[in-house]
Short mmCIF file of C-alpha atoms in Angstrom, two decimals:
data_model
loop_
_atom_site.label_atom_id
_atom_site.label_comp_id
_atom_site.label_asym_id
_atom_site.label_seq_id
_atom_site.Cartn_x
_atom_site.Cartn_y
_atom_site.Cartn_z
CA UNK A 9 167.95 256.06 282.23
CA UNK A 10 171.32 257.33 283.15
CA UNK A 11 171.38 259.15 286.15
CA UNK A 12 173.65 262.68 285.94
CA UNK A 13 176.88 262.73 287.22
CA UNK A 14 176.50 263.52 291.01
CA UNK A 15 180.40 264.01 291.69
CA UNK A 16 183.04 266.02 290.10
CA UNK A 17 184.78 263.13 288.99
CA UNK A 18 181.76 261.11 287.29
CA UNK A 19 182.25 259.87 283.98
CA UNK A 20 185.31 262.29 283.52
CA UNK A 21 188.46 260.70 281.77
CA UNK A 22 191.84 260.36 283.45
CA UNK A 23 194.40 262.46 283.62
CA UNK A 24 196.24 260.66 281.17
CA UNK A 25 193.30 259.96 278.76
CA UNK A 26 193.33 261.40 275.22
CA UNK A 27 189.70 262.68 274.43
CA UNK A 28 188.38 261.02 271.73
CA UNK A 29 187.79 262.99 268.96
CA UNK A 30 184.78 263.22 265.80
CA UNK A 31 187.59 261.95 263.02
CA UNK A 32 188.52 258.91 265.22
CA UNK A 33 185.08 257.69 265.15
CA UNK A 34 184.49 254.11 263.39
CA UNK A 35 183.84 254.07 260.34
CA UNK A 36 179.75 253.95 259.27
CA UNK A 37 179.04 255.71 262.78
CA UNK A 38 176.75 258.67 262.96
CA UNK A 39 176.36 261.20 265.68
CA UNK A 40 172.70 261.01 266.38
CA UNK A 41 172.15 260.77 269.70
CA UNK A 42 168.97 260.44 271.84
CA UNK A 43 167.80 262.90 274.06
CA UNK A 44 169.04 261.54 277.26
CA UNK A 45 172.38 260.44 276.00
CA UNK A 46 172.79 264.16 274.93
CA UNK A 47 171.78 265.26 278.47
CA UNK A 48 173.36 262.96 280.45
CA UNK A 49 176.61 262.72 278.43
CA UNK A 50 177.03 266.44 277.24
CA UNK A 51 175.22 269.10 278.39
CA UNK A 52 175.01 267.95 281.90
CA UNK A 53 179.01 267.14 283.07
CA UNK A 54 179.53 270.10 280.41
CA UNK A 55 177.08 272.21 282.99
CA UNK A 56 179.01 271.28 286.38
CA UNK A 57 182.98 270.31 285.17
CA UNK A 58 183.40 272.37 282.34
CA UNK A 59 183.95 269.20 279.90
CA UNK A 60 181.91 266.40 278.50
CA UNK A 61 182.06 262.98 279.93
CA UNK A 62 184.72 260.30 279.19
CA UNK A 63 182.60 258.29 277.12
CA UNK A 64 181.79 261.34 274.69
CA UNK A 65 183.43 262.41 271.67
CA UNK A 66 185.37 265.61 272.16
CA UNK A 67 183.63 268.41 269.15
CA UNK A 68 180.70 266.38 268.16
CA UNK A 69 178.62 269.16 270.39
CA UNK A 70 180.55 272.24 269.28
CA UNK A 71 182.45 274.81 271.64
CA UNK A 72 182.26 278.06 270.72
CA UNK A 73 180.11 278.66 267.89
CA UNK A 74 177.88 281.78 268.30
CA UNK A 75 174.72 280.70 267.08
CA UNK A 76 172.61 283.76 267.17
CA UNK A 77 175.72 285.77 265.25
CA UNK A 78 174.57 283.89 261.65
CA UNK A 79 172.07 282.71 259.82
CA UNK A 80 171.07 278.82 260.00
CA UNK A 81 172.27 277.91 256.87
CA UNK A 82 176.17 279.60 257.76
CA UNK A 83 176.27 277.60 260.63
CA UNK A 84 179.26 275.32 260.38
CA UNK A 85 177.86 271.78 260.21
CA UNK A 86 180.06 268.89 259.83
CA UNK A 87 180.67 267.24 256.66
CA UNK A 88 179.25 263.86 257.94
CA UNK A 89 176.50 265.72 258.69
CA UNK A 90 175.11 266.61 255.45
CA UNK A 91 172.34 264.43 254.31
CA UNK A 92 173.71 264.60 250.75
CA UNK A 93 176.17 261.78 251.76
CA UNK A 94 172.54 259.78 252.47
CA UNK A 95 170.81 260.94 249.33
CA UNK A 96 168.47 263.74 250.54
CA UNK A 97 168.90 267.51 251.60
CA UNK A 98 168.70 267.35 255.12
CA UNK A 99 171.67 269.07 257.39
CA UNK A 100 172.18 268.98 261.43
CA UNK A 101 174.75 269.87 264.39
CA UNK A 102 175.02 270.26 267.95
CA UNK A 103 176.33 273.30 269.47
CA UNK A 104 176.70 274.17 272.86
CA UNK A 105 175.57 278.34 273.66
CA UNK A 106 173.90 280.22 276.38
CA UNK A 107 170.28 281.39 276.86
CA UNK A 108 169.73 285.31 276.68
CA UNK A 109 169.41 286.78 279.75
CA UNK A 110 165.11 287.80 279.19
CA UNK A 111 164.94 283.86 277.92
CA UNK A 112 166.38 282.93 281.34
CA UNK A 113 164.32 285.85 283.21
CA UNK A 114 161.10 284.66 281.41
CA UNK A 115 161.06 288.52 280.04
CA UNK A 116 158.45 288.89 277.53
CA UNK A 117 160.70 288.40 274.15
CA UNK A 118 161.81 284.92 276.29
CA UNK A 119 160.40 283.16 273.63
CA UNK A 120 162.50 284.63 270.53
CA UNK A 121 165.59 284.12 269.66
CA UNK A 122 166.67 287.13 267.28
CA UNK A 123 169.62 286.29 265.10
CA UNK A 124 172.50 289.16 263.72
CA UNK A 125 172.56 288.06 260.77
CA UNK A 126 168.82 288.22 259.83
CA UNK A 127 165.60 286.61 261.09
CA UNK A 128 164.63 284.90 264.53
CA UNK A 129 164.14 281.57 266.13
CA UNK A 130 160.57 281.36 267.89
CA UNK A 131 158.97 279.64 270.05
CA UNK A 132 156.72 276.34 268.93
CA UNK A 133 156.54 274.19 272.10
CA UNK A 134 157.43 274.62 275.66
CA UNK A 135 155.86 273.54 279.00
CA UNK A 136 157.92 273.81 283.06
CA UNK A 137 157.69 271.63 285.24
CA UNK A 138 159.95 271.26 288.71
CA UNK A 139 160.09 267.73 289.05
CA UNK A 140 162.85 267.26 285.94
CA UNK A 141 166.20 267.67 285.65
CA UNK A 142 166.12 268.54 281.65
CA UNK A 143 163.45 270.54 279.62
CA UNK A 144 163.57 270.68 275.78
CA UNK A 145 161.94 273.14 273.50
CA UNK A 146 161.33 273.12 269.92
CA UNK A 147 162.13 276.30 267.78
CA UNK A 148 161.44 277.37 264.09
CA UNK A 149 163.18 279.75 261.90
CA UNK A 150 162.08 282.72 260.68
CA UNK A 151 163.08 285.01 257.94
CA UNK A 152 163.05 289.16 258.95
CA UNK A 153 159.66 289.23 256.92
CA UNK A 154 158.09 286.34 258.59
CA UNK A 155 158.28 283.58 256.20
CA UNK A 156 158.63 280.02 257.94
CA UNK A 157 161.38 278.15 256.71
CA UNK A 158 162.76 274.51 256.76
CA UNK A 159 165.19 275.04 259.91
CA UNK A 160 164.93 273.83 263.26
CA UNK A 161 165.65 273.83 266.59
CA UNK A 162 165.85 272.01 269.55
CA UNK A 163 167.22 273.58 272.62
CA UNK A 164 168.03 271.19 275.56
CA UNK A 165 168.93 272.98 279.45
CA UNK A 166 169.09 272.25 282.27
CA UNK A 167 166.61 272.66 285.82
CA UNK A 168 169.33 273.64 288.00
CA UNK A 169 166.39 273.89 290.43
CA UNK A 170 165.85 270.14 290.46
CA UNK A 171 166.59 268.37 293.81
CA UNK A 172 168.87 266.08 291.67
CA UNK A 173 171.25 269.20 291.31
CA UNK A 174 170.99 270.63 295.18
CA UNK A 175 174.37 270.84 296.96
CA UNK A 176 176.00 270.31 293.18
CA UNK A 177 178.36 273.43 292.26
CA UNK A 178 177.77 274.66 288.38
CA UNK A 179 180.84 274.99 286.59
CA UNK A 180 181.57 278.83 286.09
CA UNK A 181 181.28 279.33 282.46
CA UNK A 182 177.93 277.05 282.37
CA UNK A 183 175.56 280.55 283.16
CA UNK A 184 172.18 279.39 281.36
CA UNK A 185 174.65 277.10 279.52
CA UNK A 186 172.06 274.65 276.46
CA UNK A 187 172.16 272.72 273.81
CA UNK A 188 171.20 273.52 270.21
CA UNK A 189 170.58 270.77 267.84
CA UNK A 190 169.44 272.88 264.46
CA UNK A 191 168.87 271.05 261.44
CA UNK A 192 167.15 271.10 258.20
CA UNK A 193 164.44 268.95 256.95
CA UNK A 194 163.50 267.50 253.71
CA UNK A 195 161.07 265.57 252.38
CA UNK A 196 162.24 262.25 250.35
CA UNK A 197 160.83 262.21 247.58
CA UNK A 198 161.86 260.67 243.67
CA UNK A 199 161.91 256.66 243.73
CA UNK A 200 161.26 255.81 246.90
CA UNK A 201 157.84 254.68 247.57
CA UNK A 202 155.01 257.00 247.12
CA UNK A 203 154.66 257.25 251.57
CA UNK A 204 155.52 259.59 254.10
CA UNK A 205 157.96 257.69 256.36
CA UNK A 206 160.76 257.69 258.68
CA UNK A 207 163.72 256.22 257.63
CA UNK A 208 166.81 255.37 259.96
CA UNK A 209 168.04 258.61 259.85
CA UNK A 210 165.27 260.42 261.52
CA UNK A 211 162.86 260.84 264.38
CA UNK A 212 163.86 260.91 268.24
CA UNK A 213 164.09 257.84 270.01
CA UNK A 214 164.34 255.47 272.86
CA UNK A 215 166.32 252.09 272.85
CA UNK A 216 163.54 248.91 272.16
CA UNK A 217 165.20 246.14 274.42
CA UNK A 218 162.49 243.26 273.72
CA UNK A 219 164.37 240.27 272.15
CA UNK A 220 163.79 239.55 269.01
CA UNK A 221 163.98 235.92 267.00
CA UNK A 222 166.78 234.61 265.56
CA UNK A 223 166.07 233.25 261.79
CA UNK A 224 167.98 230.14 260.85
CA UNK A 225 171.85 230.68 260.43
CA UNK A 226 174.25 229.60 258.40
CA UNK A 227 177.05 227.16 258.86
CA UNK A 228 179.81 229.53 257.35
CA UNK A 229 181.53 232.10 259.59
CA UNK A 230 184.84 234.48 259.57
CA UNK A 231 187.76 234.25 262.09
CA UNK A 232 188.98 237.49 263.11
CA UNK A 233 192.97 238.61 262.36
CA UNK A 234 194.94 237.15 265.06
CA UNK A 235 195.95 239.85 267.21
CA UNK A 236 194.18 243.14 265.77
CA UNK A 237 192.06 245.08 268.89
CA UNK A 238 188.28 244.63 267.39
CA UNK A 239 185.31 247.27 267.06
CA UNK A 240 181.73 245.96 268.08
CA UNK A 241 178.58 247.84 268.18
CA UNK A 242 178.42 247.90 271.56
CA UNK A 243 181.70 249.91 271.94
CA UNK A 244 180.04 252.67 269.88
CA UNK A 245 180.50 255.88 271.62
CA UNK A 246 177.88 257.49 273.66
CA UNK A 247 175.30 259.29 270.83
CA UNK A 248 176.64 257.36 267.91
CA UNK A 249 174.35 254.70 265.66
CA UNK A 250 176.13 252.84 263.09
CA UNK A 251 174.23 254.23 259.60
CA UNK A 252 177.42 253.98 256.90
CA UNK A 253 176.72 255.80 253.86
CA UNK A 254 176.03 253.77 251.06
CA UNK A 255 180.29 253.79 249.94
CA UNK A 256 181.30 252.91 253.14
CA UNK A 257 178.83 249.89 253.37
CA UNK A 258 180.19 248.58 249.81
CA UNK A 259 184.03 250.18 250.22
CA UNK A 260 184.52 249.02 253.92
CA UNK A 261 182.13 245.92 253.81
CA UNK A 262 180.70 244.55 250.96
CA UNK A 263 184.20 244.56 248.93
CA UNK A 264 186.48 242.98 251.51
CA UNK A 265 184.16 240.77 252.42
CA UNK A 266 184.02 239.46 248.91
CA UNK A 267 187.18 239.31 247.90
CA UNK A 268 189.15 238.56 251.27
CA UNK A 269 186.24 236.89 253.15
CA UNK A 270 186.65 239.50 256.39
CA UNK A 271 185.95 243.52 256.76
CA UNK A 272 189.39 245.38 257.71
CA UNK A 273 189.86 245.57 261.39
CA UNK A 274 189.50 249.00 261.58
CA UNK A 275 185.49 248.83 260.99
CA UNK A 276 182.70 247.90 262.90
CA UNK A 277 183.26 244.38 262.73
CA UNK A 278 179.44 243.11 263.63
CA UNK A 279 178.23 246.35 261.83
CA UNK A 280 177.17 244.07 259.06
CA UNK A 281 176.14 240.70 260.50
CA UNK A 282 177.12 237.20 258.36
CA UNK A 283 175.46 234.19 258.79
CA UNK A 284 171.96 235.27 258.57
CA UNK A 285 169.44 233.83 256.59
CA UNK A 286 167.42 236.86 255.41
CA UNK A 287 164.72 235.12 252.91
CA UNK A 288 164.15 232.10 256.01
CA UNK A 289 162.89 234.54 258.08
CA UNK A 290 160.16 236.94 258.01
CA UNK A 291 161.88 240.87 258.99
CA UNK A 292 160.70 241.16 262.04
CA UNK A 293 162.45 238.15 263.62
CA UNK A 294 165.58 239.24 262.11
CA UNK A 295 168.59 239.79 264.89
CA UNK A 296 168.43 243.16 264.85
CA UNK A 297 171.03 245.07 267.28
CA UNK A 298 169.41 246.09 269.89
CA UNK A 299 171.17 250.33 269.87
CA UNK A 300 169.51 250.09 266.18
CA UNK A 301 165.95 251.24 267.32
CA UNK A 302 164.32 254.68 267.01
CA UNK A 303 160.90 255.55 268.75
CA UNK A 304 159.59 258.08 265.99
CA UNK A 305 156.30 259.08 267.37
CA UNK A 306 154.53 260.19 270.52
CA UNK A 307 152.12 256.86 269.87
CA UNK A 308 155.63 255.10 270.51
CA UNK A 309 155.98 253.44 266.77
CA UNK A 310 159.81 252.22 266.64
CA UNK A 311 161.98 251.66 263.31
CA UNK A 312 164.51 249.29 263.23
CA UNK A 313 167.03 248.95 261.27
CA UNK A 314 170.18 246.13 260.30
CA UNK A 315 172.92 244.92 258.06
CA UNK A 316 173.00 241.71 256.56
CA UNK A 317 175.31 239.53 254.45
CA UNK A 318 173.23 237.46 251.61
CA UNK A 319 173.50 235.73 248.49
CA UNK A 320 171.19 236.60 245.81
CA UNK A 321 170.34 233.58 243.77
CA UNK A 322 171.14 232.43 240.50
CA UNK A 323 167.88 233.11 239.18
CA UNK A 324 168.04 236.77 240.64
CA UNK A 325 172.05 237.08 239.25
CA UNK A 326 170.54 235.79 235.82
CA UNK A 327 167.94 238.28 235.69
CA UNK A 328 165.20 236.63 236.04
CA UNK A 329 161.94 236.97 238.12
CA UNK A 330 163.81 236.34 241.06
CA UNK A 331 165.20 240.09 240.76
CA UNK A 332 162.12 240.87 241.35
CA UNK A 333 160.49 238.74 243.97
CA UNK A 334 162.17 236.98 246.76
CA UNK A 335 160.39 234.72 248.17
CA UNK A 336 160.40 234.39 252.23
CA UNK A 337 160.43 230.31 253.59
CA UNK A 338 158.56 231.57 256.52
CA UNK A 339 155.98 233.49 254.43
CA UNK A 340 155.59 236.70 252.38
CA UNK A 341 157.78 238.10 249.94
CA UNK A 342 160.14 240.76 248.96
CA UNK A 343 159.09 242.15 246.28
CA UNK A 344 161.16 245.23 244.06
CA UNK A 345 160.23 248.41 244.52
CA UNK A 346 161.33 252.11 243.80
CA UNK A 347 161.92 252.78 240.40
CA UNK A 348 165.41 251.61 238.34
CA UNK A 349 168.73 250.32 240.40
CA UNK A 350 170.75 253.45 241.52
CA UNK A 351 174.72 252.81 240.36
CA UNK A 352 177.59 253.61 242.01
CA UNK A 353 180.49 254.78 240.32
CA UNK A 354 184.37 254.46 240.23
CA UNK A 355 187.32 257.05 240.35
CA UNK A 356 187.20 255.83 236.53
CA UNK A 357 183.43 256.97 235.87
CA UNK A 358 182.43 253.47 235.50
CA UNK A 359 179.67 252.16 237.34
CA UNK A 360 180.95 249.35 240.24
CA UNK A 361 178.32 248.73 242.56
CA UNK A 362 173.89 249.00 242.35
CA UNK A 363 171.51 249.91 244.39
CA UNK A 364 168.17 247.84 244.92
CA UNK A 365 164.93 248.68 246.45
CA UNK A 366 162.70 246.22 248.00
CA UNK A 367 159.09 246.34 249.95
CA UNK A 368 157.79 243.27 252.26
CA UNK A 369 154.36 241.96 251.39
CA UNK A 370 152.03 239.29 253.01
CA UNK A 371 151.53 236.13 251.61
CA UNK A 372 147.93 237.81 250.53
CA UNK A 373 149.31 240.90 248.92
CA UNK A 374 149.27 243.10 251.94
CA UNK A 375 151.88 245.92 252.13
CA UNK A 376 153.78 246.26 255.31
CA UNK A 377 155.88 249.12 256.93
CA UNK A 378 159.38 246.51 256.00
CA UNK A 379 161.78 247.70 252.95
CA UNK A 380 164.96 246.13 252.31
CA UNK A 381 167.87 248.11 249.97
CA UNK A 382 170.02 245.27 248.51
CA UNK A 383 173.95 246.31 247.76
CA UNK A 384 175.86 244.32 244.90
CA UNK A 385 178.98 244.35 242.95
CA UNK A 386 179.33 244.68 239.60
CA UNK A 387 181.63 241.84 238.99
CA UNK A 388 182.31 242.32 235.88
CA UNK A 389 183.57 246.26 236.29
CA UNK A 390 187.60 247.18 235.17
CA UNK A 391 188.05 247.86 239.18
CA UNK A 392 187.91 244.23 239.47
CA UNK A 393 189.50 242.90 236.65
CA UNK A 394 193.05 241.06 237.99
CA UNK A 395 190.73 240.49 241.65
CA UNK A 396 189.72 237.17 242.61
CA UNK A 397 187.00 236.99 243.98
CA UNK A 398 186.96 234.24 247.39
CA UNK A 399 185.28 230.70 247.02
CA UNK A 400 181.62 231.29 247.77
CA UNK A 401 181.41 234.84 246.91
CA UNK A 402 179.65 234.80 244.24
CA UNK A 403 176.16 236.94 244.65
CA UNK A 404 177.36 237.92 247.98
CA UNK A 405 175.29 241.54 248.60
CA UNK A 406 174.38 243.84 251.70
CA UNK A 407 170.83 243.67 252.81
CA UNK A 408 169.84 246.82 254.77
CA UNK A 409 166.81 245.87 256.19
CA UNK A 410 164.66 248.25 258.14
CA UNK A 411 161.09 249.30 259.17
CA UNK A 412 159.66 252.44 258.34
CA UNK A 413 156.85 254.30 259.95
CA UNK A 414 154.16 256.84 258.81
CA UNK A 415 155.08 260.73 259.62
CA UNK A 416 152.51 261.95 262.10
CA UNK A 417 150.68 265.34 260.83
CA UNK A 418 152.08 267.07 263.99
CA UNK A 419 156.03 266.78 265.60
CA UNK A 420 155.45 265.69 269.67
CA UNK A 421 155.56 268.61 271.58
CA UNK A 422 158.39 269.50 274.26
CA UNK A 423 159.48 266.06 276.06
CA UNK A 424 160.51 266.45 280.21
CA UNK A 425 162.92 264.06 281.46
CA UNK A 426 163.09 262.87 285.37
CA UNK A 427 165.67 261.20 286.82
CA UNK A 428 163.49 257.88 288.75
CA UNK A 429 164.14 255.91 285.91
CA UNK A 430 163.09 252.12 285.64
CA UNK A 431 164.87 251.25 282.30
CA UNK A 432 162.35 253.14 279.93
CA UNK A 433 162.48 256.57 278.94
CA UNK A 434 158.91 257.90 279.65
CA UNK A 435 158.09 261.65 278.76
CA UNK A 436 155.33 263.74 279.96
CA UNK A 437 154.34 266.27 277.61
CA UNK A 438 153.00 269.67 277.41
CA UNK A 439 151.81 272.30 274.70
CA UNK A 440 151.27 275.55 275.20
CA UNK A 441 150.00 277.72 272.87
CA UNK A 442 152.00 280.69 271.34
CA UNK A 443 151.35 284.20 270.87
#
């Protein structure tokens, strides 16, 4: 784990720097970040310098939002941060506010959070403990009557007691400075399987950094443009995963690549990864990134999740069982799932682009945690008529390819983070009971 800035000057950008702000992210990248990257790269050089760290993006935790002035729902969430861009409900954001005074004082309403413009935030999980730097709490929402409703809370702060913050000056407007993360949460539900699960999207996680196989490639690759600065995964900034909505993955990916055989260079350029052999391989010796795992449960079940370049076959283009079924050389199948293909339409109102859903099965008809959502073109739409489409490109689709784990009945209670860190994030936890 990162340790916390120890000097004034840790992680802070030059005097010349421009902070990097939300708009300028890549394209396809999503401010999600883990717990300790929000610690370590927001809240805690916010806490002692006044700023976030270098490596941060300038507004994706926002300054000067009075959360306990409005409702949840007139809270002013980003637009990238509206789950209706990913085809549920679900809304989040990251502000940075200050503890009331009897919530710092442990007073006896510590454990509310009463709201001006109706309702309060209480209490669900807490725990202390002096030997961590960074405590976080969980918090529901409350209507004036008492109703629970779908918002939530998380509320990261500091120990300024910890010995890991002796001799360390505070910054002077960081008095029982935290961070909110409130967000909304629905439940998917329609034509995707009939599970609870955790998609991509969800859950709070650590990085998995076991390698994982690498299926059998293909012989066909991309030069980059000659000259043109290029945008990896692993230049992500700090609390960013690359999840593109479903138009940027066939607008900033799937498209180019088609019909100029490269993504523009001002995407993720490994976002989606070519020359994999998705249907040699079974999914979980795909070549995953590495930054896209989630740990989504206190038993430590992970999701993964990747992009892929693929050709659907001719059988599969021709509409016949192989739209259906694909088979897997190193056993099992893919096998469709999720009711009709979603389309995707033009500025024109005609449809462009589909949407497939897949599930993995065993070569004896088991059902595994694995889906797959296959992106094509409509090759035949009046966007593309006068295009020509690259030698080779025919059938070429995006294979998101992820695993998906059952919701646990109960959230993990309040996680503590130390600072004598061997390379895996390992939380004690605590519950209290409230009342």
């Amino acid at each position: 784990m990162a340790q916390p800035p120890g000097s004034p000057t840790t992680d802070l950008p030059g005097p010349g720097d421009r902070p990097r702000r939300m708009a300028e992210s890549p394209t396809g990248a999503v401010f999600q970040p883990k717990s300790r990257d929000l610690v370590d790269h927001y809240l805690v050089p916010r806490a002692l310098h006044g700023r976030v760290s270098g490596d941060a993006i300038q507004g994706a935790v926002a300054e000067g939002v009075n959360v306990y002035a409005t409702r949840p729902e007139a809270l002013p969430f980003p637009p990238s941060h509206r789950g209706k861009y990913y085809g549920d409900g679900s809304v989040w954001g990251y502000f940075f506010a200050a503890r009331p005074a009897a919530a710092a004082a442990g007073g006896p309403r510590g454990n509310d959070r009463d709201v001006a413009g109706g309702g309060c935030w209480r209490l669900e999980y807490a725990g202390d403990d002096g030997d961590v730097y960074a405590v976080r709490a969980r918090f529901a929402y409350y209507e004036d009557g008492g109703k629970l409703t779908p918002w939530r809370m998380m509320e990261y702060r500091l120990n300024e007691g910890a010995a890991r913050f002796r001799g360390v000056a505070f910054h002077p407007s960081a008095n029982n400075l935290v961070v909110w993360q409130v967000y909304y949460k629905v439940e998917i539900a329609g034509e995707k399987p009939p599970m609870g699960y955790y998609n991509s999207d969800d859950g709070d996680e650590n990085e998995v950094k076991e390698p994982m196989a690498q299926p059998p490639q293909s012989t066909t690759t991309h030069a980059p443009a000659p000259g043109k600065p290029r945008l990896c995964l692993a230049k992500i900034p700090s609390g960013y995963v690359f999840q593109p909505k479903p138009r940027e993955l066939l607008d900033c990916y799937l498209i180019p690549q088609a019909l100029h055989g490269r993504v523009p260079d001002n995407v993720i350029q490994d976002g989606v990864a070519d020359g994999v052999d998705v249907h040699a391989a079974r999914p979980e010796a795909l070549p995953f990134p590495s930054c896209n795992h989630k740990v989504c449960n206190r038993d430590g079940d992970h999701t993964v999740w990747g992009y892929f370049f693929t050709t659907r076959s001719e059988d599969a283009a021709a509409g016949g069982s192989g739209k259906y079924v694909r088979e897997v050389a190193a056993g099992g199948r893919w096998c469709w799932c999720g009711g009709p293909d979603k389309g995707y339409a033009g500025d024109d109102g005609k449809v462009y682009a589909f949407r497939t859903w897949f599930a993995y099965y065993e070569d004896g008809g088991e059902l595994t945690p694995w889906r797959a959502k296959e992106y094509r073109l409509n090759e035949g739409a009046a966007c593309f008529r006068g295009d020509t489409f690259r030698p080779g490109a025919a059938n070429l689709v995006v294979w998101k390819v992820y695993c998906v784990v059952m919701i646990p009945e109960e959230e993990p209670p309040i996680q503590y983070y130390d600072s004598s860190d061997d390379g895996e994030e390992k939380p004690r936890r605590k519950r209290i009971k409230t009342g």
